[in-house]
mmCIF file of C-alpha atoms in Angstrom:
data_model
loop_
_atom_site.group_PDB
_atom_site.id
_atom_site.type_symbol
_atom_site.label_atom_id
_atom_site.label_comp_id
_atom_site.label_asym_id
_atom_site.label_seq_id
_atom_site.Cartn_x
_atom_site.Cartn_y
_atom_site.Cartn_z
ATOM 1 C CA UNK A 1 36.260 -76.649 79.663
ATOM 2 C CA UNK A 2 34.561 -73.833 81.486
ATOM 3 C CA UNK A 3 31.963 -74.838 84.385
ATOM 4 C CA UNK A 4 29.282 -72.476 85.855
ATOM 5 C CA UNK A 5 29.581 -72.046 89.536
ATOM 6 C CA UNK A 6 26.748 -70.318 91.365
ATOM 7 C CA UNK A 7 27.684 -67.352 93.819
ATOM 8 C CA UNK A 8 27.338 -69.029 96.838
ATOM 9 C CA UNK A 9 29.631 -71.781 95.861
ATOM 10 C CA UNK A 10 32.224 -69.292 94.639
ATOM 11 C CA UNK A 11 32.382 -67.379 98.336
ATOM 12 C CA UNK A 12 32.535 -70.980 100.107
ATOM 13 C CA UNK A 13 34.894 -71.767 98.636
ATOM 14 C CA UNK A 14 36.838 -68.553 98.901
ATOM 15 C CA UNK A 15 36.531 -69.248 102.421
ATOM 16 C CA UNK A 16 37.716 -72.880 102.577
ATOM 17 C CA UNK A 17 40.585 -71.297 100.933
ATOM 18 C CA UNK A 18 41.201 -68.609 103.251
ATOM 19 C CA UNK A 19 41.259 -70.705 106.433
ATOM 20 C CA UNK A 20 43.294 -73.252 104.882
ATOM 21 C CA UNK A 21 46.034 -71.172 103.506
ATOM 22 C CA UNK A 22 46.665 -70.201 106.641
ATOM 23 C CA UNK A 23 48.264 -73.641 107.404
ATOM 24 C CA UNK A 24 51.083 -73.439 104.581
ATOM 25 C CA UNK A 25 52.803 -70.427 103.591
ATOM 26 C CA UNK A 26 54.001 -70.618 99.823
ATOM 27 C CA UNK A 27 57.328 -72.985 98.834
ATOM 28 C CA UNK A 28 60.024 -70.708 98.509
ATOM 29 C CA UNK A 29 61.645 -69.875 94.969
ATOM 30 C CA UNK A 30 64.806 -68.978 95.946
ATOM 31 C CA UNK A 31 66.076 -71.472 98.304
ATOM 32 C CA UNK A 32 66.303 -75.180 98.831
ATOM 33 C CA UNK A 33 63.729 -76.318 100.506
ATOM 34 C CA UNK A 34 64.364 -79.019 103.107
ATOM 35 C CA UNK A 35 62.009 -83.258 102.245
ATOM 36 C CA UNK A 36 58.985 -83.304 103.730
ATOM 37 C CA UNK A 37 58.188 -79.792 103.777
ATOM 38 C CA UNK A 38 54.809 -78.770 103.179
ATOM 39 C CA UNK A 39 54.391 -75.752 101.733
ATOM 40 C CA UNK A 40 51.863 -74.015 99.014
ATOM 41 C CA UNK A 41 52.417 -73.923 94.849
ATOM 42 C CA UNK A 42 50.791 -71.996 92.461
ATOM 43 C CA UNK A 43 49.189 -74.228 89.427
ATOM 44 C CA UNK A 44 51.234 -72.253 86.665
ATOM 45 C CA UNK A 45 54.614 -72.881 88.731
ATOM 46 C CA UNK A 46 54.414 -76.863 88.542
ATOM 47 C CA UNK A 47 56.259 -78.986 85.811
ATOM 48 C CA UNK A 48 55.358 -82.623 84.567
ATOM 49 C CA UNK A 49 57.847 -85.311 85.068
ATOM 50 C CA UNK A 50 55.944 -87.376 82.196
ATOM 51 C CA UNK A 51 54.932 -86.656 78.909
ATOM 52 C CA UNK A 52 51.528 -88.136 79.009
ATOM 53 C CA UNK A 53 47.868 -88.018 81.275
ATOM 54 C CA UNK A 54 45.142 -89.994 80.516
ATOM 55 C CA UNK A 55 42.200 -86.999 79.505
ATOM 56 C CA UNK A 56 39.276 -89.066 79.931
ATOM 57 C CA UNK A 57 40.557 -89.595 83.631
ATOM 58 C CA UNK A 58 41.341 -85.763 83.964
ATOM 59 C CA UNK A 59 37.556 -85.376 82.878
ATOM 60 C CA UNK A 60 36.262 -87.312 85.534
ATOM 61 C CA UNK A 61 38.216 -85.628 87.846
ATOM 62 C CA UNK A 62 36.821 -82.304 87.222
ATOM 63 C CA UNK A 63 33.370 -83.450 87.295
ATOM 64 C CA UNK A 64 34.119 -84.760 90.781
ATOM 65 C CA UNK A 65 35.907 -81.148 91.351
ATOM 66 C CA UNK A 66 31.776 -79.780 90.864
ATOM 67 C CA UNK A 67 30.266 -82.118 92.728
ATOM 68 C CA UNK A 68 31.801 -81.129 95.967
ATOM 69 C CA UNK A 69 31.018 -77.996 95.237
ATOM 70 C CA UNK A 70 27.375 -78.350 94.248
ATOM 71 C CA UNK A 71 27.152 -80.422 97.693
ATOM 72 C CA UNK A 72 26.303 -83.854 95.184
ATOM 73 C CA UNK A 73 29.264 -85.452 96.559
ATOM 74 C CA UNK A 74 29.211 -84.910 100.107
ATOM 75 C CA UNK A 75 33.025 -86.389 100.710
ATOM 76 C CA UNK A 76 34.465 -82.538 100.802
ATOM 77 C CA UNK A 77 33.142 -79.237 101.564
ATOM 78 C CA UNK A 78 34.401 -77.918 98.294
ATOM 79 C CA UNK A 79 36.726 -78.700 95.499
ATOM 80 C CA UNK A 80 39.222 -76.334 96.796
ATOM 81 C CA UNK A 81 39.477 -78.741 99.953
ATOM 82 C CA UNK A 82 39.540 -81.872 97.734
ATOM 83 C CA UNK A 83 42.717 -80.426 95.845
ATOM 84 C CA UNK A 84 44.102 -79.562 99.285
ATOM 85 C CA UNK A 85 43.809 -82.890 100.822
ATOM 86 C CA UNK A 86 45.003 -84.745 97.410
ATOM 87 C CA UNK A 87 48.335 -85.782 98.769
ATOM 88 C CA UNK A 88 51.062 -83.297 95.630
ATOM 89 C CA UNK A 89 54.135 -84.390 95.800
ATOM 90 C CA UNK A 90 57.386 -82.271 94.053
ATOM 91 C CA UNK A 91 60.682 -81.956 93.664
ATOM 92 C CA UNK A 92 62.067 -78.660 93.477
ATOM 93 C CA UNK A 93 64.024 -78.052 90.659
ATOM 94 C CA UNK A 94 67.789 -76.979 89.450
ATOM 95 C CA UNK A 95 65.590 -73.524 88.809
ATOM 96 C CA UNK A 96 63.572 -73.264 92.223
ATOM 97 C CA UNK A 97 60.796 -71.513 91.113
ATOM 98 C CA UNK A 98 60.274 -74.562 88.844
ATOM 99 C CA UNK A 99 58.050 -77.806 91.082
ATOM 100 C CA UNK A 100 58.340 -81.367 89.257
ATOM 101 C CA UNK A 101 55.155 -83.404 89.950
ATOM 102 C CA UNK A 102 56.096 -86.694 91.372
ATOM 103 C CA UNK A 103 52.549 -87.700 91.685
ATOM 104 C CA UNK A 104 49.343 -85.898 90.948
ATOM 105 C CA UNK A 105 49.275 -84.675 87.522
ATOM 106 C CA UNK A 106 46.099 -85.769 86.779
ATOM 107 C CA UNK A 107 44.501 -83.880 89.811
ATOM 108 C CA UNK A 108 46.324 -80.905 88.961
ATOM 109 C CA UNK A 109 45.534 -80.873 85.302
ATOM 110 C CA UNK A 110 41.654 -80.719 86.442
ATOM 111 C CA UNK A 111 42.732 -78.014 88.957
ATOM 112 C CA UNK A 112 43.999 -76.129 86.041
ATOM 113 C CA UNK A 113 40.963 -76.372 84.137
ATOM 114 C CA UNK A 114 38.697 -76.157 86.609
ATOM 115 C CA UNK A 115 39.609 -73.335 88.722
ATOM 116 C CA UNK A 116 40.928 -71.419 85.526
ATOM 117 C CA UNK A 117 43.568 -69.649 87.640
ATOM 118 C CA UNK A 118 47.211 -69.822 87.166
ATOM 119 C CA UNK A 119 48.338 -68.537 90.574
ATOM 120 C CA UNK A 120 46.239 -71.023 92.118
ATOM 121 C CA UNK A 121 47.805 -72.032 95.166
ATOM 122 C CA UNK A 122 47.814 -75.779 95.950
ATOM 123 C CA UNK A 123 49.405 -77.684 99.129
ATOM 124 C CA UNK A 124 52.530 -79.615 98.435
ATOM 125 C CA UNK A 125 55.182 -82.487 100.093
ATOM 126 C CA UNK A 126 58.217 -81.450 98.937
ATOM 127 C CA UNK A 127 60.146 -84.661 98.631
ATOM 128 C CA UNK A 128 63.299 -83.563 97.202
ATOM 129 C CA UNK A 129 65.499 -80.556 96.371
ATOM 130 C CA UNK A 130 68.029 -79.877 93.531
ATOM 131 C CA UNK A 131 67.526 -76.242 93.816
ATOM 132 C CA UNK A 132 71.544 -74.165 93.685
ATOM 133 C CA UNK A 133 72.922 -77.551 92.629
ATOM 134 C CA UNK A 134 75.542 -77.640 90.032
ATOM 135 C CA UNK A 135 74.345 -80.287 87.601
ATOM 136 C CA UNK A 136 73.398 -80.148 84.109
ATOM 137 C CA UNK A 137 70.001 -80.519 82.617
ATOM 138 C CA UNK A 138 70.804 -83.952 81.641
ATOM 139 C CA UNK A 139 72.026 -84.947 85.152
ATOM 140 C CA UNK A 140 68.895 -83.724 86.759
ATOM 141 C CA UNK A 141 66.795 -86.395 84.586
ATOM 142 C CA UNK A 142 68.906 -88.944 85.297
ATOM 143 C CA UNK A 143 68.507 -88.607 88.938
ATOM 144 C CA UNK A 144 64.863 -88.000 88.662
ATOM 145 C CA UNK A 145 64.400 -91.383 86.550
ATOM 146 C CA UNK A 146 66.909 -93.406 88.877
ATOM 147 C CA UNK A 147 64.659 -91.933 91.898
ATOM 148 C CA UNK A 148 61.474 -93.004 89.948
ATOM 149 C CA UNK A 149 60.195 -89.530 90.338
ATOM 150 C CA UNK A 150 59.852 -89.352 86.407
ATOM 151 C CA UNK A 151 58.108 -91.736 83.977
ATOM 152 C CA UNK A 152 60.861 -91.905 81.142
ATOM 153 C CA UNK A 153 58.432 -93.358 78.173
ATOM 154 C CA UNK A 154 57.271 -92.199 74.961
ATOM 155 C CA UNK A 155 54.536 -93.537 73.023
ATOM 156 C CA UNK A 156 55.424 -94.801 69.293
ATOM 157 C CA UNK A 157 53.436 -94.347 66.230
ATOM 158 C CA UNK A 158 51.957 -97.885 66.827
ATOM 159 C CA UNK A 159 50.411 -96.719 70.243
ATOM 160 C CA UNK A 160 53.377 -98.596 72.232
ATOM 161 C CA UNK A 161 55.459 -97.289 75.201
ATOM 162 C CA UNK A 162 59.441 -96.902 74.612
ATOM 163 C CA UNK A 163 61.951 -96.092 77.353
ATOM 164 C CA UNK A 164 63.643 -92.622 76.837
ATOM 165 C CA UNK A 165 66.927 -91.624 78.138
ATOM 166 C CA UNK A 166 67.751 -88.545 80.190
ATOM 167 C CA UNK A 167 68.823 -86.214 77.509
ATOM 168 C CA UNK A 168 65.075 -87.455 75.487
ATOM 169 C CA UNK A 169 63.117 -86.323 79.069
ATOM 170 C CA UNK A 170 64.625 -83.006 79.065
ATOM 171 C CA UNK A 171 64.028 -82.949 75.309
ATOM 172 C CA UNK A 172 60.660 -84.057 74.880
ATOM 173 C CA UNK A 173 59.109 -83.457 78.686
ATOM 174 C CA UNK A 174 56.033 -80.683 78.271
ATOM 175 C CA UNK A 175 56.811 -77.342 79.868
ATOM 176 C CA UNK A 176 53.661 -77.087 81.356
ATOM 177 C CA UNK A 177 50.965 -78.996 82.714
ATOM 178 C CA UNK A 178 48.378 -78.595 80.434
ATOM 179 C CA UNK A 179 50.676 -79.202 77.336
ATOM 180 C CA UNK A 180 50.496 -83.470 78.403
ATOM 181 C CA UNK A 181 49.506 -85.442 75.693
ATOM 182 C CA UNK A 182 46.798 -87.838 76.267
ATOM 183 C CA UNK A 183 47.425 -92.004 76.418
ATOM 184 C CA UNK A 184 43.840 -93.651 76.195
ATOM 185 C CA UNK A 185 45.115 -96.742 77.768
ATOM 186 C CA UNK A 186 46.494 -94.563 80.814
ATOM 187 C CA UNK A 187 42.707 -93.684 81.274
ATOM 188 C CA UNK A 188 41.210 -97.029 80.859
ATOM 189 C CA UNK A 189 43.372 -98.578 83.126
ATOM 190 C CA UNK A 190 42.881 -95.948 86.097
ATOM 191 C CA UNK A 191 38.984 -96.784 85.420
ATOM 192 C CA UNK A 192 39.589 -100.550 85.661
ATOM 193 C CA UNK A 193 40.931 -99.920 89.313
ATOM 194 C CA UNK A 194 38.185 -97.466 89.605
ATOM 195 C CA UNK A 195 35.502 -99.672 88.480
ATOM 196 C CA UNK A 196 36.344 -102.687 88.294
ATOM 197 C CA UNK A 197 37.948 -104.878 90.735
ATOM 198 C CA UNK A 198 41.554 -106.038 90.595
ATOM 199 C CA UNK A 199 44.611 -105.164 92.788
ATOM 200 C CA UNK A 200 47.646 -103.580 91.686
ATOM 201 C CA UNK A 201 50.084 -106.098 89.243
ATOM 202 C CA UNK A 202 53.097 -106.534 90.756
ATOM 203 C CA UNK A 203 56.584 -107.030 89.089
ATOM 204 C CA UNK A 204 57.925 -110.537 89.224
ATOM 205 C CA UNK A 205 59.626 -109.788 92.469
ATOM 206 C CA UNK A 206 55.964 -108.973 93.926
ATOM 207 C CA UNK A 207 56.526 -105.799 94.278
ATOM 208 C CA UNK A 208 54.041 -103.026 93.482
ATOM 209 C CA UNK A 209 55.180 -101.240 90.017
ATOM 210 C CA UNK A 210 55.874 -98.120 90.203
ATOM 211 C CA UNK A 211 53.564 -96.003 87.649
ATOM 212 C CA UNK A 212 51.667 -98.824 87.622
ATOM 213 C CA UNK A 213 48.557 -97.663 85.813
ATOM 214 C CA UNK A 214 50.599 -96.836 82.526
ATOM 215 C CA UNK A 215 52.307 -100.742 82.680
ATOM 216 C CA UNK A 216 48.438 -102.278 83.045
ATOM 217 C CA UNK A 217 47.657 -99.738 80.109
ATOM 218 C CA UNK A 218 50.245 -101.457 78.124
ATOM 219 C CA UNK A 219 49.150 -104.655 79.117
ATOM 220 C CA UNK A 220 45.684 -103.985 77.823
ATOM 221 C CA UNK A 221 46.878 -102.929 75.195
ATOM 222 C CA UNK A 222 49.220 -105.889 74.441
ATOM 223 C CA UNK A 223 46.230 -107.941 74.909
ATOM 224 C CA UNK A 224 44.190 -106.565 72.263
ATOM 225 C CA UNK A 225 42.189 -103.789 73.602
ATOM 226 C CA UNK A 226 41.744 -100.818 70.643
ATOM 227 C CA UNK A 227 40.664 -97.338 71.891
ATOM 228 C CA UNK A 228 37.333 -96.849 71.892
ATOM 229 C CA UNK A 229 34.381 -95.825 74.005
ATOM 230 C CA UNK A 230 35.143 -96.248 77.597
ATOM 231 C CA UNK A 231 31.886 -97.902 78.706
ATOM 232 C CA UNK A 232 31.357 -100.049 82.007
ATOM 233 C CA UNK A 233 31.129 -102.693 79.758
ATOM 234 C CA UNK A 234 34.829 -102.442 78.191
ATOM 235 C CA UNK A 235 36.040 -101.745 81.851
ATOM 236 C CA UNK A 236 34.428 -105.202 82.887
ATOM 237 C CA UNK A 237 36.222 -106.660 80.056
ATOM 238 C CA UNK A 238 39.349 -105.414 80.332
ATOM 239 C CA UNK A 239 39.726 -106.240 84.249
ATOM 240 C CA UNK A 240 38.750 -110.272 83.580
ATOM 241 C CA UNK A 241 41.563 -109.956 81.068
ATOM 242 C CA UNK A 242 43.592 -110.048 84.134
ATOM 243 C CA UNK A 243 42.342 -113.040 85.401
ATOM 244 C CA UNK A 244 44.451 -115.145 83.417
ATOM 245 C CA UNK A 245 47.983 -115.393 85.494
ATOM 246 C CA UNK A 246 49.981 -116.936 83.116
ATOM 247 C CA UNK A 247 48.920 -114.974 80.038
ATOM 248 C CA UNK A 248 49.297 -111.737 82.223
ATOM 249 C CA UNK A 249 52.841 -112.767 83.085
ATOM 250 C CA UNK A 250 53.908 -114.095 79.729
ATOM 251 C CA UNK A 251 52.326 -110.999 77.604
ATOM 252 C CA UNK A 252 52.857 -107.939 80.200
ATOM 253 C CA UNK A 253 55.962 -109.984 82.014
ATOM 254 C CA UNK A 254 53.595 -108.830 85.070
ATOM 255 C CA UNK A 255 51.609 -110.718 88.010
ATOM 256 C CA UNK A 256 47.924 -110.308 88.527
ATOM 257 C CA UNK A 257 46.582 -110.060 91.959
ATOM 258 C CA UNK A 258 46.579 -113.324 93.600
ATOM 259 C CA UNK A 259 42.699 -113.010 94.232
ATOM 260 C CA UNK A 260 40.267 -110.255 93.303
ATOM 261 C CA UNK A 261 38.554 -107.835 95.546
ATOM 262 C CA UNK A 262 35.130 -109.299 96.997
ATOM 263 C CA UNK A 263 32.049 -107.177 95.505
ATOM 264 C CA UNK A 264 31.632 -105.594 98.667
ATOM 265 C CA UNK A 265 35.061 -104.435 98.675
ATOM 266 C CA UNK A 266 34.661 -102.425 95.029
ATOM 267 C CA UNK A 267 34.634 -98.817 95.324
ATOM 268 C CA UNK A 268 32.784 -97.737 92.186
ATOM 269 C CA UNK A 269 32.832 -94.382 90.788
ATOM 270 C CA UNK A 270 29.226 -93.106 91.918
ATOM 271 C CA UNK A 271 27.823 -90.850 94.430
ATOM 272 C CA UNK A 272 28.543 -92.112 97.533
ATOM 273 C CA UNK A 273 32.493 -91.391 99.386
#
């Protein structure tokens, strides 16, 4: 997707990014790098730890990218320091020039088509560092599953998600960022939260899930939403499908929210911050 920015817009945001780089130098590639460093990436140097985005939620994303920089969406100055501020975390890999997304691959796969620059530089948390270590490719899955850092799931030809082991992550992961599949249910469940107006399920223990959104996409799915048209309409639908507890917890083997948000307390997807 290729979106026209005006002159004025481009140099802003040139600026933004000037000022702002001078914060965080750039994560080094040939050492460890200590957690909780922050530090700068460039787009073409980060790696998925999942094999799937939801595109229709990557769209949206870069449309909000151009509103803060036409000045529609008054939250940021620009979409440069939206990125910025959107919270990457990594883990630096057994290669470390090589930056595993633990969280943000949707923002960064708008970044990537948005700003249309590999050597984009983006602000990072480094969370964890396997860089120099001794450890096969295998290994290095393994840990990043056990750590939850990685989503190990496939989807099958009926649309389902299967577990995958180590060896299948190393295997079947994308090499790059904009090589994610899509998962339409990944998309409608992120617009459900969005747009609609449940909390988080929870696991049996009560405990938030982690990857949540693809779980809830699953559970959609499971109870009979098909792909189709993501309207406000469907979105409504699909979040009074969690209202029923006990079919939530007997289909998805998850728990619903024990009460939904008040209206006031929706943050819809619309103009405002």
């Amino acid at each position: 997707m290729t979106l026209k920015i005006n002159s004025e817009i481009l140099v802003g945001a040139c600026v933004t990014w000037g000022v702002s780089a001078l914060a965080k130098s750039f994560c080094s590639t040939s050492d460890a790098i200590k957690p909780e460093t922050e530090c700068r990436v460039a787009l073409s140097a980060f790696k998925p730890s999942q094999l799937y985005v939801g595109k229709s939620e990557v769209s949206l994303k870069i449309e909000e990218f151009q509103l803060y920089d036409t000045g529609e969406k008054p939250c940021y100055h620009s979409a440069n320091e939206a990125l910025q501020d959107a919270g990457i975390t990594v883990i630096q890999g057994l290669e470390c020039d090589h930056f595993y997304v633990a969280d943000g691959h949707h923002t960064l796969n708008a970044a990537w088509q948005y700003f249309e620059d590999p050597s984009y530089p983006v602000a990072v948390n480094v969370i964890d560092s396997y860089c120099h270590q001794t450890m096969s490719s295998e290994s290095f899955w393994t840990i990043m599953i056990n750590q939850s850092y990685a989503f190990p799931y496939a989807v099958d030809g009926t649309g389902n998600l299967y577990a995958l082991s180590a060896q299948s992550m190393n295997e079947q992961v994308p090499a790059s960022l904009p090589a994610m599949a899509d998962w339409w249910y990944r998309s409608l469940a992120f617009l459900v939260k969005a747009w609609g107006d449940f909390h988080p399920l929870k696991d049996k223990q009560g405990h938030t899930v982690p990857f949540g959104k693809f779980f809830e996409g699953q559970c959609l799915k499971d109870m009979g939403v098909v792909p189709q048209n993501i309207t406000r309409s469907l979105v409504g639908y699909a979040a009074t499908l969690f209202d029923d507890q006990a079919e939530v917890n007997q289909v998805c083997q998850l728990d619903p929210a024990p009460e939904r948000r008040e209206p006031n307390q929706i943050v819809e997807r619309d103009m405002s911050c």
